[in-house]
C-alpha cells in the first residue's frame, strides 16, 4: 500500500441499518470468560477450576475449596502444624475420610 492508509466510510443511509455493538443491558456490562459455551463473569472466575473450568466446591470440614471433576484441592494447606483443618486433610478431596 506504499505506506498509505485508506479509510472507507459507510454512507449515512447504511449506518441506521447496522445494529450497534453497544446494545446491551445494564447488568450485562463487564468482562466475561467464555468457555464451554458458558459465560463466566470475570469477578467469579476465582470460583472455577483453572484446569477444567468446573465450579469449585467448598469443604467446610477442611476449610478449603476443591474441584470435584479433577479431584484436587485448589488451596494449599497452611504451614501451621497445629492447624485443625489442614492436619487431617486427605491428599485428594474425594478420598475416603479418616
Short mmCIF file of N, CA and C in Angstrom, two decimals:
data_model
loop_
_atom_site.label_atom_id
_atom_site.label_comp_id
_atom_site.label_asym_id
_atom_site.label_seq_id
_atom_site.Cartn_x
_atom_site.Cartn_y
_atom_site.Cartn_z
N UNK A 1 0.81 -1.18 0.00
CA UNK A 1 0.00 0.00 0.00
C UNK A 1 0.86 1.25 0.00
N UNK A 2 2.11 1.11 -0.16
CA UNK A 2 3.04 2.23 -0.28
C UNK A 2 2.98 3.18 0.90
N UNK A 3 2.76 2.66 2.11
CA UNK A 3 2.76 3.49 3.30
C UNK A 3 1.53 4.37 3.45
N UNK A 4 0.52 4.18 2.64
CA UNK A 4 -0.69 4.99 2.74
C UNK A 4 -1.77 4.20 3.49
N UNK A 5 -2.59 4.92 4.22
CA UNK A 5 -3.72 4.30 4.90
C UNK A 5 -5.00 4.80 4.25
N UNK A 6 -5.86 3.88 3.88
CA UNK A 6 -7.13 4.23 3.26
C UNK A 6 -8.26 3.96 4.25
N UNK A 7 -9.16 4.90 4.37
CA UNK A 7 -10.33 4.75 5.23
C UNK A 7 -11.57 4.81 4.35
N UNK A 8 -12.46 3.85 4.57
CA UNK A 8 -13.71 3.82 3.83
C UNK A 8 -14.85 4.03 4.80
N UNK A 9 -15.65 5.03 4.58
CA UNK A 9 -16.75 5.34 5.47
C UNK A 9 -18.06 4.89 4.85
N UNK A 10 -18.93 4.36 5.68
CA UNK A 10 -20.24 3.93 5.20
C UNK A 10 -21.10 5.15 4.90
N UNK A 11 -21.93 5.05 3.88
CA UNK A 11 -22.87 6.15 3.64
C UNK A 11 -23.86 6.25 4.79
N UNK A 12 -24.40 7.42 5.01
CA UNK A 12 -25.28 7.67 6.16
C UNK A 12 -26.53 6.80 6.16
N UNK A 13 -27.04 6.42 5.01
CA UNK A 13 -28.26 5.61 4.98
C UNK A 13 -28.00 4.16 5.44
N UNK A 14 -26.77 3.67 5.38
CA UNK A 14 -26.46 2.32 5.86
C UNK A 14 -26.18 2.30 7.35
N UNK A 15 -25.80 3.38 7.92
CA UNK A 15 -25.48 3.44 9.34
C UNK A 15 -26.70 3.08 10.17
N UNK A 16 -27.86 3.49 9.77
CA UNK A 16 -29.09 3.23 10.50
C UNK A 16 -29.42 1.74 10.50
N UNK A 17 -29.07 1.01 9.44
CA UNK A 17 -29.40 -0.40 9.31
C UNK A 17 -28.52 -1.30 10.17
N UNK A 18 -27.34 -0.85 10.52
CA UNK A 18 -26.42 -1.70 11.28
C UNK A 18 -26.80 -1.71 12.75
N UNK A 19 -26.86 -2.90 13.35
CA UNK A 19 -27.11 -2.93 14.79
C UNK A 19 -25.85 -2.48 15.54
N UNK A 20 -26.06 -1.77 16.58
CA UNK A 20 -24.94 -1.28 17.37
C UNK A 20 -24.38 -2.39 18.24
N UNK A 21 -23.07 -2.42 18.41
CA UNK A 21 -22.47 -3.40 19.32
C UNK A 21 -22.67 -2.99 20.76
N UNK A 22 -23.20 -1.82 20.97
CA UNK A 22 -23.43 -1.33 22.32
C UNK A 22 -24.85 -1.62 22.79
N UNK A 23 -25.56 -2.53 22.14
CA UNK A 23 -26.92 -2.87 22.54
C UNK A 23 -26.90 -3.93 23.64
N UNK A 24 -26.52 -3.55 24.82
CA UNK A 24 -26.51 -4.46 25.95
C UNK A 24 -27.31 -3.85 27.08
N UNK A 25 -27.76 -4.70 27.94
CA UNK A 25 -28.49 -4.23 29.11
C UNK A 25 -27.48 -3.83 30.18
N UNK A 26 -27.91 -3.04 31.10
CA UNK A 26 -27.01 -2.53 32.13
C UNK A 26 -26.34 -3.66 32.91
N UNK A 27 -27.07 -4.74 33.22
CA UNK A 27 -26.50 -5.83 34.01
C UNK A 27 -25.60 -6.75 33.20
N UNK A 28 -25.49 -6.55 31.89
CA UNK A 28 -24.65 -7.40 31.06
C UNK A 28 -23.29 -6.78 30.78
N UNK A 29 -23.03 -5.61 31.32
CA UNK A 29 -21.75 -4.98 31.11
C UNK A 29 -20.67 -5.71 31.89
N UNK A 30 -19.44 -5.63 31.43
CA UNK A 30 -18.33 -6.18 32.19
C UNK A 30 -17.49 -7.13 31.37
N UNK A 31 -16.53 -7.74 32.04
CA UNK A 31 -15.65 -8.70 31.41
C UNK A 31 -16.13 -10.11 31.70
N UNK A 32 -16.05 -10.97 30.70
CA UNK A 32 -16.50 -12.34 30.84
C UNK A 32 -15.46 -13.29 30.26
N UNK A 33 -15.40 -14.49 30.80
CA UNK A 33 -14.63 -15.57 30.22
C UNK A 33 -15.63 -16.48 29.53
N UNK A 34 -15.43 -16.73 28.26
CA UNK A 34 -16.33 -17.61 27.51
C UNK A 34 -15.62 -18.94 27.35
N UNK A 35 -16.20 -19.98 27.95
CA UNK A 35 -15.60 -21.31 27.89
C UNK A 35 -16.71 -22.35 27.92
N UNK A 36 -16.60 -23.32 27.07
CA UNK A 36 -17.57 -24.42 27.05
C UNK A 36 -18.99 -23.92 26.89
N UNK A 37 -19.17 -22.93 26.04
CA UNK A 37 -20.48 -22.34 25.75
C UNK A 37 -21.12 -21.71 26.99
N UNK A 38 -20.28 -21.27 27.93
CA UNK A 38 -20.76 -20.62 29.15
C UNK A 38 -20.08 -19.27 29.28
N UNK A 39 -20.80 -18.33 29.81
CA UNK A 39 -20.23 -17.03 30.14
C UNK A 39 -19.96 -17.00 31.63
N UNK A 40 -18.72 -16.77 32.00
CA UNK A 40 -18.35 -16.68 33.41
C UNK A 40 -17.93 -15.24 33.67
N UNK A 41 -18.63 -14.57 34.56
CA UNK A 41 -18.30 -13.20 34.90
C UNK A 41 -16.88 -13.16 35.44
N UNK A 42 -16.14 -12.15 35.05
CA UNK A 42 -14.73 -12.05 35.43
C UNK A 42 -14.57 -12.00 36.95
N UNK A 43 -15.54 -11.44 37.64
CA UNK A 43 -15.45 -11.37 39.10
C UNK A 43 -15.68 -12.73 39.75
N UNK A 44 -16.22 -13.71 39.01
CA UNK A 44 -16.49 -15.04 39.55
C UNK A 44 -15.50 -16.10 39.07
N UNK A 45 -14.52 -15.71 38.28
CA UNK A 45 -13.58 -16.69 37.70
C UNK A 45 -12.85 -17.45 38.80
N UNK A 46 -12.57 -16.82 39.92
CA UNK A 46 -11.83 -17.49 41.00
C UNK A 46 -12.62 -18.63 41.63
N UNK A 47 -13.92 -18.74 41.36
CA UNK A 47 -14.72 -19.82 41.92
C UNK A 47 -14.82 -21.01 40.96
N UNK A 48 -14.02 -20.99 39.91
CA UNK A 48 -13.99 -22.08 38.93
C UNK A 48 -12.60 -22.69 38.88
N UNK A 49 -12.53 -23.96 38.54
CA UNK A 49 -11.25 -24.66 38.44
C UNK A 49 -10.43 -24.09 37.28
N UNK A 50 -9.15 -23.85 37.52
CA UNK A 50 -8.31 -23.30 36.46
C UNK A 50 -7.91 -24.35 35.44
N UNK A 51 -8.17 -25.63 35.72
CA UNK A 51 -7.82 -26.69 34.78
C UNK A 51 -9.00 -27.06 33.88
N UNK A 52 -10.15 -27.37 34.49
CA UNK A 52 -11.30 -27.86 33.71
C UNK A 52 -12.47 -26.87 33.66
N UNK A 53 -12.38 -25.77 34.37
CA UNK A 53 -13.41 -24.73 34.44
C UNK A 53 -14.74 -25.20 35.03
N UNK A 54 -14.68 -26.25 35.85
CA UNK A 54 -15.87 -26.67 36.60
C UNK A 54 -15.98 -25.79 37.84
N UNK A 55 -17.18 -25.63 38.35
CA UNK A 55 -17.37 -24.83 39.56
C UNK A 55 -16.70 -25.52 40.74
N UNK A 56 -16.01 -24.75 41.57
CA UNK A 56 -15.34 -25.30 42.75
C UNK A 56 -16.35 -25.56 43.86
N UNK A 57 -16.02 -26.53 44.68
CA UNK A 57 -16.84 -26.89 45.83
C UNK A 57 -16.05 -26.55 47.09
N UNK A 58 -16.74 -26.06 48.10
CA UNK A 58 -16.06 -25.72 49.35
C UNK A 58 -16.33 -26.79 50.39
N UNK A 59 -15.28 -27.26 51.04
CA UNK A 59 -15.38 -28.28 52.07
C UNK A 59 -15.26 -27.60 53.43
N UNK A 60 -16.36 -27.57 54.18
CA UNK A 60 -16.36 -26.91 55.49
C UNK A 60 -15.47 -27.64 56.49
N UNK A 61 -15.38 -28.95 56.36
CA UNK A 61 -14.60 -29.73 57.32
C UNK A 61 -13.11 -29.36 57.26
N UNK A 62 -12.61 -29.08 56.06
CA UNK A 62 -11.19 -28.76 55.91
C UNK A 62 -10.96 -27.30 55.52
N UNK A 63 -12.01 -26.51 55.46
CA UNK A 63 -11.93 -25.08 55.19
C UNK A 63 -11.12 -24.79 53.93
N UNK A 64 -11.44 -25.51 52.86
CA UNK A 64 -10.70 -25.34 51.60
C UNK A 64 -11.61 -25.68 50.43
N UNK A 65 -11.32 -25.10 49.28
CA UNK A 65 -12.10 -25.39 48.07
C UNK A 65 -11.37 -26.43 47.23
N UNK A 66 -12.16 -27.18 46.47
CA UNK A 66 -11.60 -28.22 45.62
C UNK A 66 -12.44 -28.38 44.36
N UNK A 67 -11.84 -29.02 43.37
CA UNK A 67 -12.54 -29.32 42.13
C UNK A 67 -12.94 -30.79 42.17
N UNK A 68 -14.24 -31.05 42.12
CA UNK A 68 -14.72 -32.43 42.16
C UNK A 68 -14.40 -33.17 40.87
N UNK A 69 -14.34 -32.47 39.74
CA UNK A 69 -14.02 -33.13 38.47
C UNK A 69 -12.58 -33.60 38.42
N UNK A 70 -11.67 -32.76 38.89
CA UNK A 70 -10.24 -33.10 38.89
C UNK A 70 -9.83 -33.86 40.15
N UNK A 71 -10.67 -33.83 41.18
CA UNK A 71 -10.37 -34.43 42.48
C UNK A 71 -9.06 -33.88 43.04
N UNK A 72 -8.94 -32.56 43.02
CA UNK A 72 -7.76 -31.88 43.54
C UNK A 72 -8.16 -30.69 44.38
N UNK A 73 -7.37 -30.44 45.42
CA UNK A 73 -7.57 -29.25 46.23
C UNK A 73 -7.11 -28.05 45.43
N UNK A 74 -7.79 -26.95 45.56
CA UNK A 74 -7.39 -25.72 44.87
C UNK A 74 -6.76 -24.73 45.84
N UNK A 75 -6.61 -25.14 47.09
CA UNK A 75 -5.94 -24.33 48.09
C UNK A 75 -4.88 -25.18 48.75
N UNK A 76 -3.70 -24.62 48.90
CA UNK A 76 -2.61 -25.33 49.57
C UNK A 76 -2.88 -25.38 51.07
N UNK A 77 -2.42 -26.46 51.73
CA UNK A 77 -2.56 -26.47 53.20
C UNK A 77 -1.67 -25.40 53.82
N UNK A 78 -2.08 -24.91 54.97
CA UNK A 78 -1.29 -23.87 55.61
C UNK A 78 -0.03 -24.46 56.23
N UNK A 79 0.85 -23.61 56.65
CA UNK A 79 2.13 -24.06 57.20
C UNK A 79 2.08 -24.28 58.70
N UNK A 80 0.96 -23.98 59.33
CA UNK A 80 0.80 -24.18 60.76
C UNK A 80 0.61 -25.67 61.05
N UNK A 81 1.53 -26.27 61.79
CA UNK A 81 1.46 -27.72 62.04
C UNK A 81 0.33 -28.10 63.01
N UNK A 82 -0.18 -27.12 63.75
CA UNK A 82 -1.26 -27.42 64.68
C UNK A 82 -2.63 -27.00 64.14
N UNK A 83 -2.71 -26.73 62.86
CA UNK A 83 -3.99 -26.31 62.26
C UNK A 83 -4.97 -27.48 62.27
N UNK A 84 -6.13 -27.25 62.84
CA UNK A 84 -7.13 -28.31 62.95
C UNK A 84 -7.74 -28.69 61.59
N UNK A 85 -7.70 -27.79 60.64
CA UNK A 85 -8.27 -28.08 59.32
C UNK A 85 -7.31 -28.85 58.44
N UNK A 86 -6.08 -28.40 58.36
CA UNK A 86 -5.11 -28.99 57.43
C UNK A 86 -4.45 -30.25 57.97
N UNK A 87 -4.51 -30.43 59.28
CA UNK A 87 -3.82 -31.55 59.92
C UNK A 87 -4.28 -32.91 59.38
N UNK A 88 -5.58 -33.10 59.26
CA UNK A 88 -6.13 -34.39 58.84
C UNK A 88 -6.67 -34.38 57.42
N UNK A 89 -6.31 -33.39 56.66
CA UNK A 89 -6.85 -33.28 55.30
C UNK A 89 -6.28 -34.39 54.42
N UNK A 90 -7.16 -35.13 53.70
CA UNK A 90 -6.66 -36.19 52.81
C UNK A 90 -5.90 -35.61 51.62
N UNK A 91 -5.11 -36.44 50.97
CA UNK A 91 -4.33 -35.97 49.82
C UNK A 91 -5.23 -35.49 48.71
N UNK A 92 -6.31 -36.19 48.47
CA UNK A 92 -7.31 -35.80 47.46
C UNK A 92 -8.65 -35.60 48.17
N UNK A 93 -9.43 -34.62 47.76
CA UNK A 93 -10.66 -34.29 48.48
C UNK A 93 -11.73 -35.39 48.49
N UNK A 94 -11.79 -36.20 47.46
CA UNK A 94 -12.83 -37.23 47.41
C UNK A 94 -12.34 -38.58 47.91
N UNK A 95 -11.13 -38.63 48.45
CA UNK A 95 -10.63 -39.86 49.07
C UNK A 95 -11.43 -40.16 50.32
N UNK A 96 -11.45 -41.43 50.75
CA UNK A 96 -12.19 -41.76 51.98
C UNK A 96 -11.64 -40.97 53.17
N UNK A 97 -12.55 -40.51 54.02
CA UNK A 97 -12.17 -39.72 55.19
C UNK A 97 -11.73 -40.64 56.32
N UNK A 98 -10.85 -40.12 57.15
CA UNK A 98 -10.34 -40.91 58.29
C UNK A 98 -11.34 -40.92 59.41
#
